[in-house]
Short mmCIF file of C-alpha atoms in Angstrom, two decimals:
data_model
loop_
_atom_site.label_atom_id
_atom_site.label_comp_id
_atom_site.label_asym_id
_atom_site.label_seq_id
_atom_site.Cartn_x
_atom_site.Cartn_y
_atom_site.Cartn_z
CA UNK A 1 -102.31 43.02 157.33
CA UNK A 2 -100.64 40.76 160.02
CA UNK A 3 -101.04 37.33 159.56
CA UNK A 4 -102.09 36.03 163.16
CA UNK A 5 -104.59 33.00 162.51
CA UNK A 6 -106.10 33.42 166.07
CA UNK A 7 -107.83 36.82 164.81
CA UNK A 8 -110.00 34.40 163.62
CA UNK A 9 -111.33 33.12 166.29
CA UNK A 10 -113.15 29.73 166.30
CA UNK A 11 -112.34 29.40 162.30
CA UNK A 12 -108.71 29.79 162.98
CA UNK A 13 -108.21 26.26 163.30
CA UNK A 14 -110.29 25.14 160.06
CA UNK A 15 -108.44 28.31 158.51
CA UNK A 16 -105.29 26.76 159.22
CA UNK A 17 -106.34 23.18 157.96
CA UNK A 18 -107.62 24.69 154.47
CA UNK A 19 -104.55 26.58 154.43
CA UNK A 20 -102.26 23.49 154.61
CA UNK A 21 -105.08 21.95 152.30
CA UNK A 22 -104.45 23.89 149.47
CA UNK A 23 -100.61 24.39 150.06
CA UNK A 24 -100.98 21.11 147.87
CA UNK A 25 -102.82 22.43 145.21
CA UNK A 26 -105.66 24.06 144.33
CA UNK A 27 -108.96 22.27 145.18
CA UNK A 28 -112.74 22.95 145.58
CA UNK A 29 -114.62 22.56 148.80
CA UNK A 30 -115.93 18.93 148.94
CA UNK A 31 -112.29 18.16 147.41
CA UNK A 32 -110.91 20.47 150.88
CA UNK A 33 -113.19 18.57 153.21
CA UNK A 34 -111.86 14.97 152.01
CA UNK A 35 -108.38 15.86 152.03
CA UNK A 36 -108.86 17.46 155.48
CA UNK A 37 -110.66 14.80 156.92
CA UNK A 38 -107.59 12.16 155.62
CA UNK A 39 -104.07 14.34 156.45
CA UNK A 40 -105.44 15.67 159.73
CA UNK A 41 -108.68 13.19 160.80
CA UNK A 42 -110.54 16.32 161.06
CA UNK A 43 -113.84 16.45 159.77
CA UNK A 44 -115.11 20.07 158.69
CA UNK A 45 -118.68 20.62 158.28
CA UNK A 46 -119.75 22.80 155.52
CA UNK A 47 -121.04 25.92 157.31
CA UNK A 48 -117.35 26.06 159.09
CA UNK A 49 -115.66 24.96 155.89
CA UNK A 50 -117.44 28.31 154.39
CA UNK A 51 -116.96 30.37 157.16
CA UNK A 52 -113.74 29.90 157.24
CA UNK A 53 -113.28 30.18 153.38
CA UNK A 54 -115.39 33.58 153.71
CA UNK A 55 -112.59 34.96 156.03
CA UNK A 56 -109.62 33.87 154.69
CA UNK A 57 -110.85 35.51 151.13
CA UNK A 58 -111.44 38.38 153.10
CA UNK A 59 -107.62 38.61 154.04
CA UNK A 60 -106.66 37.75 150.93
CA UNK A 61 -104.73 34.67 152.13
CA UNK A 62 -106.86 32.16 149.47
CA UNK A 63 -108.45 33.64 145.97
CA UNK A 64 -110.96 31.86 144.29
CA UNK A 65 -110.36 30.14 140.42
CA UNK A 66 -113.31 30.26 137.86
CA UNK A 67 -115.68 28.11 138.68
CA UNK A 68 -116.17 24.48 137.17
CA UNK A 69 -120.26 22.86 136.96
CA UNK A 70 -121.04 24.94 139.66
CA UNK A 71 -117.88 24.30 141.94
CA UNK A 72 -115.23 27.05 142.43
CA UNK A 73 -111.71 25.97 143.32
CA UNK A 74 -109.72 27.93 145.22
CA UNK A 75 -105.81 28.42 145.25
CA UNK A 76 -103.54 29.91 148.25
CA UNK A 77 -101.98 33.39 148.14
CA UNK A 78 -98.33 34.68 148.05
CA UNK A 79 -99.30 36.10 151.60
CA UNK A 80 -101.44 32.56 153.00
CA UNK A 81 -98.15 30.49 152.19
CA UNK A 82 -96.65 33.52 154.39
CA UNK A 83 -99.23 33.63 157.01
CA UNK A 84 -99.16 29.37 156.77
CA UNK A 85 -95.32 29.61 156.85
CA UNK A 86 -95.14 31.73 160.33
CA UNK A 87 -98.42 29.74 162.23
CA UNK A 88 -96.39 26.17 160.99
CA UNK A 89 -93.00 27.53 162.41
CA UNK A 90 -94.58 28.61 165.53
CA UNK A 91 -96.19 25.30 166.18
CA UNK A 92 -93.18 23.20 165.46
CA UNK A 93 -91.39 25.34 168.04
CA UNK A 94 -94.38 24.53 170.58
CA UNK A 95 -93.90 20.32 169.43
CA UNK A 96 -90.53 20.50 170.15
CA UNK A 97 -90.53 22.02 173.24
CA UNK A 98 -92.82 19.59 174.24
CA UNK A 99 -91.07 16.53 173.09
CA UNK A 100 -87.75 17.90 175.15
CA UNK A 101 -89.42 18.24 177.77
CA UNK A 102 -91.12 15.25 178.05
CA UNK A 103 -87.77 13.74 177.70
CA UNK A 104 -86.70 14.58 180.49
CA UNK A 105 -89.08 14.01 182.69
CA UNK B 1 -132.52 18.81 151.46
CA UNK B 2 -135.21 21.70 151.43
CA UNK B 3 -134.49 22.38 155.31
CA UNK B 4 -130.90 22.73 154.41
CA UNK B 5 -132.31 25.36 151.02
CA UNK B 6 -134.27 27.12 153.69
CA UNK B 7 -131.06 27.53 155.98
CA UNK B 8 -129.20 28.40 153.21
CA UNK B 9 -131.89 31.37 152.77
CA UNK B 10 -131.71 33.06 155.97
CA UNK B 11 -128.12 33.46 154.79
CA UNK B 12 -127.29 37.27 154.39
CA UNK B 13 -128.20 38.07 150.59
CA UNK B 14 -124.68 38.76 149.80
CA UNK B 15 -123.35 35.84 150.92
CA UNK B 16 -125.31 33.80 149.09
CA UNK B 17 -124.91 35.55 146.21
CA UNK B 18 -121.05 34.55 146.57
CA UNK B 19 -120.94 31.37 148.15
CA UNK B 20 -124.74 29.43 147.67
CA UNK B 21 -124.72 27.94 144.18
CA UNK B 22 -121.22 26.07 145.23
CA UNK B 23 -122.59 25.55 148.82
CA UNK B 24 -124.98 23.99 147.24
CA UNK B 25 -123.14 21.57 144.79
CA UNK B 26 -120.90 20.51 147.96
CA UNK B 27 -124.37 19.72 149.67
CA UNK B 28 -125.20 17.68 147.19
CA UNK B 29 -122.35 14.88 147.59
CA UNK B 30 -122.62 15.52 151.25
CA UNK B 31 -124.31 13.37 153.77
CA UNK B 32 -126.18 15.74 155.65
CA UNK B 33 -126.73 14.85 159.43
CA UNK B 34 -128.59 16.97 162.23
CA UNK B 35 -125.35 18.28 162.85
CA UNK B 36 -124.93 19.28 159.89
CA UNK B 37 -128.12 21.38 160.08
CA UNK B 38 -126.56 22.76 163.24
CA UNK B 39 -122.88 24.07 162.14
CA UNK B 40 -125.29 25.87 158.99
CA UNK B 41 -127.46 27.84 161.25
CA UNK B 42 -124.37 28.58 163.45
CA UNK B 43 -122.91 29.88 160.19
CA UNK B 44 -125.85 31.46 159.13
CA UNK B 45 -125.95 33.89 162.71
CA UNK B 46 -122.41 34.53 161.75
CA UNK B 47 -122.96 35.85 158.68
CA UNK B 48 -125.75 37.70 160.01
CA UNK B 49 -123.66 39.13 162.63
CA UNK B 50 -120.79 40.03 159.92
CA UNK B 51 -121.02 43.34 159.36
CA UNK B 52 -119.03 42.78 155.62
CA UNK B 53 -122.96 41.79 154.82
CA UNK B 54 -125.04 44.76 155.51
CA UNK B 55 -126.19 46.80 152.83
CA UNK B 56 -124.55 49.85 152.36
CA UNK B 57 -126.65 53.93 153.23
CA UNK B 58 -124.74 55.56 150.48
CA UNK B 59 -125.29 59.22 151.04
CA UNK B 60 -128.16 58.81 154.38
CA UNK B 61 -125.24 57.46 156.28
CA UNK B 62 -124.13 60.33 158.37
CA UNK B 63 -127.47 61.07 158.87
CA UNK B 64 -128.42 57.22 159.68
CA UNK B 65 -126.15 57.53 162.30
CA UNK B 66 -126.76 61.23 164.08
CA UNK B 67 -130.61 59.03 164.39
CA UNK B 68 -128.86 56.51 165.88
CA UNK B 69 -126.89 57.91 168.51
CA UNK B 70 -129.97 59.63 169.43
CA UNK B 71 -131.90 56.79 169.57
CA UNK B 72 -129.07 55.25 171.94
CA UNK B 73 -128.95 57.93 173.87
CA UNK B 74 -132.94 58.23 174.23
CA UNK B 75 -133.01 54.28 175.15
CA UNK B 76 -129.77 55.13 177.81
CA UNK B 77 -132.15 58.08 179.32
CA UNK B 78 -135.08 56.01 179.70
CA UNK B 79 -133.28 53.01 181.57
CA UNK B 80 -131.39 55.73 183.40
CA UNK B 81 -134.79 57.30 184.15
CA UNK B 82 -136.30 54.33 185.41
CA UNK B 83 -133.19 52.95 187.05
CA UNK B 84 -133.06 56.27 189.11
CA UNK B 85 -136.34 56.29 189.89
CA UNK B 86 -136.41 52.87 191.45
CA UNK B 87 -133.67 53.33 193.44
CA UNK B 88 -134.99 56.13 194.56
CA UNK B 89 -138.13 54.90 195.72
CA UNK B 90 -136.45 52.07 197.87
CA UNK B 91 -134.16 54.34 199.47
CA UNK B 92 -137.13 55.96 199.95
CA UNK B 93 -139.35 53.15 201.34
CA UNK B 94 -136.16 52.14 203.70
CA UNK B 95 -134.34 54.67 205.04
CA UNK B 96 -137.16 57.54 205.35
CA UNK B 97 -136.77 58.05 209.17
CA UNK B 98 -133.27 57.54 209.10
CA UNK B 99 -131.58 61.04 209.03
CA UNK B 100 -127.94 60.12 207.86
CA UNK B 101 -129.60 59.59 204.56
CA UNK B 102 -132.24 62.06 203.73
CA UNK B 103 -129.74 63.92 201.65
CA UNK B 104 -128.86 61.09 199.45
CA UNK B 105 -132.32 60.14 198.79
CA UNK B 106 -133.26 63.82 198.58
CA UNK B 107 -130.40 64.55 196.00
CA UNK B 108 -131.19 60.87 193.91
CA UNK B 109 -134.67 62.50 192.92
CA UNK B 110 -132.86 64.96 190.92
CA UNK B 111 -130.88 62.53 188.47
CA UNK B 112 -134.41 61.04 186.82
CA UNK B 113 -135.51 64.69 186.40
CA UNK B 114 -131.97 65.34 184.73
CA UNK B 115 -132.91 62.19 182.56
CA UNK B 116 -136.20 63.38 181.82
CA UNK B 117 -134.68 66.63 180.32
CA UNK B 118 -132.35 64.82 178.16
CA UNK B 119 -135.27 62.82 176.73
CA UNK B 120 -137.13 66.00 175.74
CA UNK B 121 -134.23 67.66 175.07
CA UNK B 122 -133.10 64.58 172.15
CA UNK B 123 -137.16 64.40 171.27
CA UNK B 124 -136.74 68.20 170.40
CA UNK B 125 -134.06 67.77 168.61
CA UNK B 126 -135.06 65.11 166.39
CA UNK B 127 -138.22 67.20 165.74
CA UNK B 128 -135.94 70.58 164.74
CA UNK B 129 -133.89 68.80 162.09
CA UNK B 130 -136.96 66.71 160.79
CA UNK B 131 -139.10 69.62 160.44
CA UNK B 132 -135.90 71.46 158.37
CA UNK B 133 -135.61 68.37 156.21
CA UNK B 134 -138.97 68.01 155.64
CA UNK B 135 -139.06 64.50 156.76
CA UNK B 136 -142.84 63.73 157.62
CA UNK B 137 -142.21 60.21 159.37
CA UNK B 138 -139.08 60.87 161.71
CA UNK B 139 -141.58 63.85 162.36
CA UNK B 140 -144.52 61.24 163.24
CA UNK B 141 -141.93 59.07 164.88
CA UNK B 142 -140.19 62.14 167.13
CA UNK B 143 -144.06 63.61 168.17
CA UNK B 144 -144.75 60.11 169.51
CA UNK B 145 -141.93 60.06 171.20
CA UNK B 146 -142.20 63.63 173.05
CA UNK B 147 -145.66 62.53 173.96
CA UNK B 148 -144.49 59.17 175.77
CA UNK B 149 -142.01 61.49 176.93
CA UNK B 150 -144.60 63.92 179.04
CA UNK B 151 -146.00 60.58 179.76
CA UNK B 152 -143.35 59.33 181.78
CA UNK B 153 -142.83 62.90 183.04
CA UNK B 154 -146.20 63.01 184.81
CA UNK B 155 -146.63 59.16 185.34
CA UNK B 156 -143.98 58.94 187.58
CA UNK B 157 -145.15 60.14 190.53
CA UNK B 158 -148.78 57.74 189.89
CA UNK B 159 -146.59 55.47 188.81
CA UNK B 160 -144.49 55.01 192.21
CA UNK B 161 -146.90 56.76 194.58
CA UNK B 162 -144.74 59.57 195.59
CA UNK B 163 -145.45 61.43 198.55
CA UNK B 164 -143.23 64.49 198.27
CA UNK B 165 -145.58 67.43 197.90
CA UNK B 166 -143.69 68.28 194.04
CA UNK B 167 -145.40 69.74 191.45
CA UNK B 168 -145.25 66.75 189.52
CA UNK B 169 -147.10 65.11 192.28
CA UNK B 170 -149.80 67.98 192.68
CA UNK B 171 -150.06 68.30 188.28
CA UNK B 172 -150.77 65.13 187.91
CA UNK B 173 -153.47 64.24 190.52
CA UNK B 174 -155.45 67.69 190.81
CA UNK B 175 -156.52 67.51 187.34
CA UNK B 176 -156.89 63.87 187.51
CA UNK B 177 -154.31 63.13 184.78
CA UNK B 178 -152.56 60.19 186.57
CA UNK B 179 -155.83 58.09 185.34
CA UNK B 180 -155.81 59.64 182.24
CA UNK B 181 -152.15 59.01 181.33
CA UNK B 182 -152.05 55.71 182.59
CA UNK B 183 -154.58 54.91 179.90
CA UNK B 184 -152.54 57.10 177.21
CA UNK B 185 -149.41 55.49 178.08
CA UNK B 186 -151.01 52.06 176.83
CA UNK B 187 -152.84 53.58 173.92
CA UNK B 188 -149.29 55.06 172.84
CA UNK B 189 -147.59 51.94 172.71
CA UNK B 190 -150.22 49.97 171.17
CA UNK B 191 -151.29 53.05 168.71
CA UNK B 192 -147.49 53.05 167.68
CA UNK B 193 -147.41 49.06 167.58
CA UNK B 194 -150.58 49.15 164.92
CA UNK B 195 -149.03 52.55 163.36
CA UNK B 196 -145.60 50.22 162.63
CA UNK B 197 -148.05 47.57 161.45
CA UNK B 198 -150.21 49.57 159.55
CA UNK B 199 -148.02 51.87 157.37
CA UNK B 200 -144.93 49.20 157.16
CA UNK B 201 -147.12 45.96 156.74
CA UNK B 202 -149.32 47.53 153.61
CA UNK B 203 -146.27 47.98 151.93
CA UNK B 204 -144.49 44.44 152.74
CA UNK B 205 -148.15 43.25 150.93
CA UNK B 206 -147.96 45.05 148.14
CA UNK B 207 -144.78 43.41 147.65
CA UNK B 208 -146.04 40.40 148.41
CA UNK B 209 -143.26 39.87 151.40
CA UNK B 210 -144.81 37.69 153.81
CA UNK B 211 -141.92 36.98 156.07
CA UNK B 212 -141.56 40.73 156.63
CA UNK B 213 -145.30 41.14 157.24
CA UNK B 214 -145.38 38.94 160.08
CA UNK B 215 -142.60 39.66 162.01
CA UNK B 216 -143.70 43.42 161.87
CA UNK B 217 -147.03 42.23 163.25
CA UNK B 218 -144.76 40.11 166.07
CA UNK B 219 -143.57 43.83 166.86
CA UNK B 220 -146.28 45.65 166.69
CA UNK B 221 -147.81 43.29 169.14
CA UNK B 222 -145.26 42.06 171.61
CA UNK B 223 -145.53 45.14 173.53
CA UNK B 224 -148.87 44.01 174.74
CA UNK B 225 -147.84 40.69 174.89
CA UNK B 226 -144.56 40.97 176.89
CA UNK B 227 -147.37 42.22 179.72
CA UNK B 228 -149.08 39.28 179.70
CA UNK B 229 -147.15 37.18 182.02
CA UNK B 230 -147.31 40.37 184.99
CA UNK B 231 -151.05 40.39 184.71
CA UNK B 232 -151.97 36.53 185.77
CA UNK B 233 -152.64 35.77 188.97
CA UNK B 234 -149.11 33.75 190.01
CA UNK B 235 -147.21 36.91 189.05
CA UNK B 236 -149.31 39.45 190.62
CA UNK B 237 -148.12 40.13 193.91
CA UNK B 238 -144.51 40.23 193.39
CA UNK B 239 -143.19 43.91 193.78
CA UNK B 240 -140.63 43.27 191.31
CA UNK B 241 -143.80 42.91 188.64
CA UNK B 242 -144.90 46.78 188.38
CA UNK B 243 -141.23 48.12 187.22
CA UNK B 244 -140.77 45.13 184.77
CA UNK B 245 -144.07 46.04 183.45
CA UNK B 246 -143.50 49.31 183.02
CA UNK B 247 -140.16 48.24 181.62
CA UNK B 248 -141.75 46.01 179.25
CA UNK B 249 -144.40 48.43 178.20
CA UNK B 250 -141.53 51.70 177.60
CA UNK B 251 -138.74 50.16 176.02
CA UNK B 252 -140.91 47.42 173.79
CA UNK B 253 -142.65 50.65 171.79
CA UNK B 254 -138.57 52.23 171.40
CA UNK B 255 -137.11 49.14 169.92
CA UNK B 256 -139.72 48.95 166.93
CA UNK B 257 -140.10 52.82 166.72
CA UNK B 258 -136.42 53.05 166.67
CA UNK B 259 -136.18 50.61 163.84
CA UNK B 260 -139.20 51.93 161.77
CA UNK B 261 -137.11 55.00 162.15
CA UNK B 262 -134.16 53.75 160.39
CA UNK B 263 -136.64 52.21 157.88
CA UNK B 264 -137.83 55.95 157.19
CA UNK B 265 -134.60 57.44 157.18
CA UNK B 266 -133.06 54.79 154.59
CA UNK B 267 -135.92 54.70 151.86
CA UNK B 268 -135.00 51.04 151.32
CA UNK B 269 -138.14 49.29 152.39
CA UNK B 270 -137.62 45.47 151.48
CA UNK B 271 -133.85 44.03 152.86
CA UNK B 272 -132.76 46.88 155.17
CA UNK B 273 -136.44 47.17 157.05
CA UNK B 274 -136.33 42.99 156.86
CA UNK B 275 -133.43 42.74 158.77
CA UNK B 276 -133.65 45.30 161.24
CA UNK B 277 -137.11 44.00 161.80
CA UNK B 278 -135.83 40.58 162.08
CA UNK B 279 -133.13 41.77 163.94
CA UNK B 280 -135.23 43.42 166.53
CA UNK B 281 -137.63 41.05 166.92
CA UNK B 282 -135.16 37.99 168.00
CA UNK B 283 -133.52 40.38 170.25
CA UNK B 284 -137.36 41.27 171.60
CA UNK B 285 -137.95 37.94 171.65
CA UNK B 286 -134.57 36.27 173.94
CA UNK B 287 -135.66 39.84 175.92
CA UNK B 288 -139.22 38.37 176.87
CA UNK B 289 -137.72 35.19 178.19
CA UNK B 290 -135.74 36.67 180.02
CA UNK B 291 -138.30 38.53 181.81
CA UNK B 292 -140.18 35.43 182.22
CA UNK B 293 -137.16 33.65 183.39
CA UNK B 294 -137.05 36.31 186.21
CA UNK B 295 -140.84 36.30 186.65
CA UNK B 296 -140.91 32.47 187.49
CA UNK B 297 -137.82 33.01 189.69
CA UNK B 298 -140.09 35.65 191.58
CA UNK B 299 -142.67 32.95 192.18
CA UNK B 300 -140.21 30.47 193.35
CA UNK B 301 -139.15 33.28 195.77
CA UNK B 302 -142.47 33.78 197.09
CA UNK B 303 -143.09 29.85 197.62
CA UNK B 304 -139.83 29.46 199.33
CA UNK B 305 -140.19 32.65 201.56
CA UNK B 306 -143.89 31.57 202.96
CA UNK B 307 -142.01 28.53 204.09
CA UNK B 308 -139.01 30.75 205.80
CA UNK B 309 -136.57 30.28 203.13
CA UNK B 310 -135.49 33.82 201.45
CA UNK B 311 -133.37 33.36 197.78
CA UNK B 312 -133.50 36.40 196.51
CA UNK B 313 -133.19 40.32 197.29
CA UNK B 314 -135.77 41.92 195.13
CA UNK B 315 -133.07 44.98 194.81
CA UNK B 316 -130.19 43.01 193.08
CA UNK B 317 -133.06 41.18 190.87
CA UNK B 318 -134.53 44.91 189.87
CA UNK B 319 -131.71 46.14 189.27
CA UNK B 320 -130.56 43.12 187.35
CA UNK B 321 -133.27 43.24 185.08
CA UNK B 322 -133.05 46.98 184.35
CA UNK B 323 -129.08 46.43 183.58
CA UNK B 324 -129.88 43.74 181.36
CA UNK B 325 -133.22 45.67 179.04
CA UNK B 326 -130.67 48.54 178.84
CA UNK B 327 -128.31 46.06 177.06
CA UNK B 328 -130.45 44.75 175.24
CA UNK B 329 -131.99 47.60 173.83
CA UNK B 330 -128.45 48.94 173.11
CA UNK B 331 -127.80 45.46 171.22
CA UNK B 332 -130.39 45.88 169.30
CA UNK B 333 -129.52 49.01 168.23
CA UNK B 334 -126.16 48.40 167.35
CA UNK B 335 -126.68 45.58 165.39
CA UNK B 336 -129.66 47.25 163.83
CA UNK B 337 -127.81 50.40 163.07
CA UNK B 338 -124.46 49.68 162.76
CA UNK B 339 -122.69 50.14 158.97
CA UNK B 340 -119.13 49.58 158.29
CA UNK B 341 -118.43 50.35 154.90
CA UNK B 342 -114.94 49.45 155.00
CA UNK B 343 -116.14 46.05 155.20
CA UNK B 344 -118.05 46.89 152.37
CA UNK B 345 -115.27 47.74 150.23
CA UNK B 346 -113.44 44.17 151.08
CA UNK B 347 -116.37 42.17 149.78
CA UNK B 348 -116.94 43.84 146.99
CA UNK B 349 -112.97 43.96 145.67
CA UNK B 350 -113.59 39.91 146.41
CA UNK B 351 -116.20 40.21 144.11
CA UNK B 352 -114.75 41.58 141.88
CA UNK B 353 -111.69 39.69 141.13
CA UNK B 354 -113.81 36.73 141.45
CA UNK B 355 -116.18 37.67 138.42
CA UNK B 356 -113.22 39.65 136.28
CA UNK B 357 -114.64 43.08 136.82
CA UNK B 358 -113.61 46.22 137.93
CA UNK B 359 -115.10 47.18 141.94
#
């Protein structure tokens, strides 16, 4: 399945955010949200939050844990570190382009 | 909280069968805002638009879809019909005398004949395979249609006051049918409208679905009430009103007829005819602004053109509006009709492995 975060279209930045989210651990959605909101000052509403939980399920880039008093935790995949992996390297290649250039101007 | 448990209902049924119990919880500890509301019922289209979330036809699917490509095409030869026809009469209207062009408007009367074929042609299709079958109400449904279809066949020339000596023209008006049909036309599409109603809505109440019910009565009606706006006295003079009329009248009894035909043909009554009712009736709905959009833009027009100002060519805005009911109607279709059950497959393997069972 490739592993382009743009295929999903206006979740593929809160996919990416979750992503990095739970490359710390695994956490449930209000628990995503928080952590989110304080690495990245981004604050996800729920309906996104979901959406974008639906679809990366879907690719099988996050699985969901047994659920705990009616919230389910969810983990990252083998192939979401990959897919996290590739979209990180990409944009540190795009930041540091950026900061040479701006150095020499 | 209970706005935000009613949003969280529209929700496909799938979905919330997966994700509502922990959307829920988060909701909970959330502070909800108006823009919270918002992002849900963006959500909430999405999920209606996913097609992961439609329920699957099992073994009706191939024949779910040979309906609905010829329900597609039967929409396509209408707005082609109509489209052709149109055009034809202004090419008529302005370039009679001028001889350069009495082929082309000559050789344009052909393609809403050719159109006209194709809808009877599809009409007796439908009716071949649903009378092998044995399927009484695609048989109902395919009868109507054929009957419309003569309709429009013998209309037309009432219709646009054609002067060509055809036989249409002379069929028509020596037996005095154009009168006749012009009444049957509107009994049609209201006799289908309270035929939807009547067989579909006794069945929503006797299982007690009230949402259902009245959006099949929104149907049912909205072809009479999409004519509304062309029959006050503002809209009346505008020549753009008699083809969006028409318009409104043809393609208002297809879109619910079309989706009480995939009702029929799945057997599912409650959640499939729900959302293709729902479906069609939002799409009906945007569909009737639209027309009123262009309606009050006529008026404007007029004003503006009694005081020497001119805004808009009545061709482009025709046109326009046929372009757009033919998308529509398509749209509605497709999202009505379409099934992907590869998507099906993902979602339920989720599912699965969520609740430690086998798919």
């Amino acid at each position: 399945m490739p592993r382009r975060l743009p295929e999903l279209g206006r979740f593929s930045d809160p996919a990416l955010l979750i992503l990095s989210s739970l490359a710390g651990g695994p956490k449930h959605g209000y628990a995503m949200m928080e952590d989110i909101d304080e690495f990245s000052g981004t604050h996800l509403e729920p309906g996104t939050l979901y959406g974008a939980i639906e679809r990366l399920e879907q690719r099988g880039w996050i699985e969901a844990l047994p659920s705990e008093e009616r919230r389910r935790p969810y983990r990252i995949t083998a192939a979401g570190a990959t897919a996290l992996q590739e979209q990180l390297a990409t944009m540190s290649r795009i930041v540091a382009t950026g900061q040479q250039r701006l150095q020499t101007t | 909280m209970r706005i935000i448990t009613w949003i969280l209902h529209c929700y496909p049924r799938r979905w919330r069968e997966r994700y509502q119990e922990e959307m829920l919880a988060l909701l909970e500890q959330y502070t909800i805002t108006f823009k919270t509301m918002l992002d849900l019922l963006l959500g909430m289209l999405d999920a209606r638009l996913n097609s992961v979330y439609r329920t699957k036809e099992g073994s009706m699917l191939q024949h779910i879809r040979d309906n609905r490509a010829l329900s597609i095409i039967y929409l396509c030869s209408v707005a082609m019909f109509l489209i052709t026809i149109n055009f034809w009469m202004l090419v008529t209207t302005s370039f009679a005398r001028d001889p350069l062009f009495s082929l082309a408007y000559n050789g344009m009367f052909f393609i809403p004949i050719i159109s006209l074929i194709v809808l009877l042609a599809i009409t007796c299709t439908t009716i071949g395979k649903a009378v092998n079958k044995r399927q009484w109400g695609t048989l109902i449904f395919a009868v109507i249609c054929l009957g419309t279809t003569i309709c429009l066949f013998l209309q037309a020339p009432s219709v646009y006051h054609l002067d060509l000596a055809s036989i249409l023209d002379w069929f028509s008006n020596s037996f005095y049918l154009s009168l006749l049909l012009n009444v049957l036309e509107l009994t049609l599409s209201f006799g289908c409208g309270l035929f939807v109603t009547g067989i579909y809505g006794l069945k929503l109440l006797r299982k007690r679905q009230g949402w259902p019910l009245l959006f099949a009565v929104l149907i049912a009606t909205l072809p009479l009430a999409s004519y509304i706006p062309f029959v006050s006295q503002s809209f009346n003079n505008a020549p753009i009103t008699s083809t969006l009329a028409f318009v409104c009248l043809i393609i208002a009894s297809y879109l619910p007829l079309s989706a009480f035909l995939l009702r029929l043909t799945n057997g599912d009554l409650s959640r499939r005819g729900w959302q293709t009712s729902r479906i069609v009736g939002s799409l009906w709905g945007l569909f009737l602004l639209f027309t009123l959009v262009i309606a009050i833009l006529w008026s404007v027009e007029h004003l503006m053109v009694d005081g020497g100002i001119s805004l808009l060519n009545p061709v482009i805005m025709t046109t326009l509006t046929l372009i757009i009911t033919l998308f529509v109607a398509l749209l509605a279709l497709a999202r009505s009709f379409l099934i992907q059950p590869e998507g099906e497959g993902e979602i339920k393997a989720a599912s699965a492995e969520v609740s430690g069972t086998q798919p």
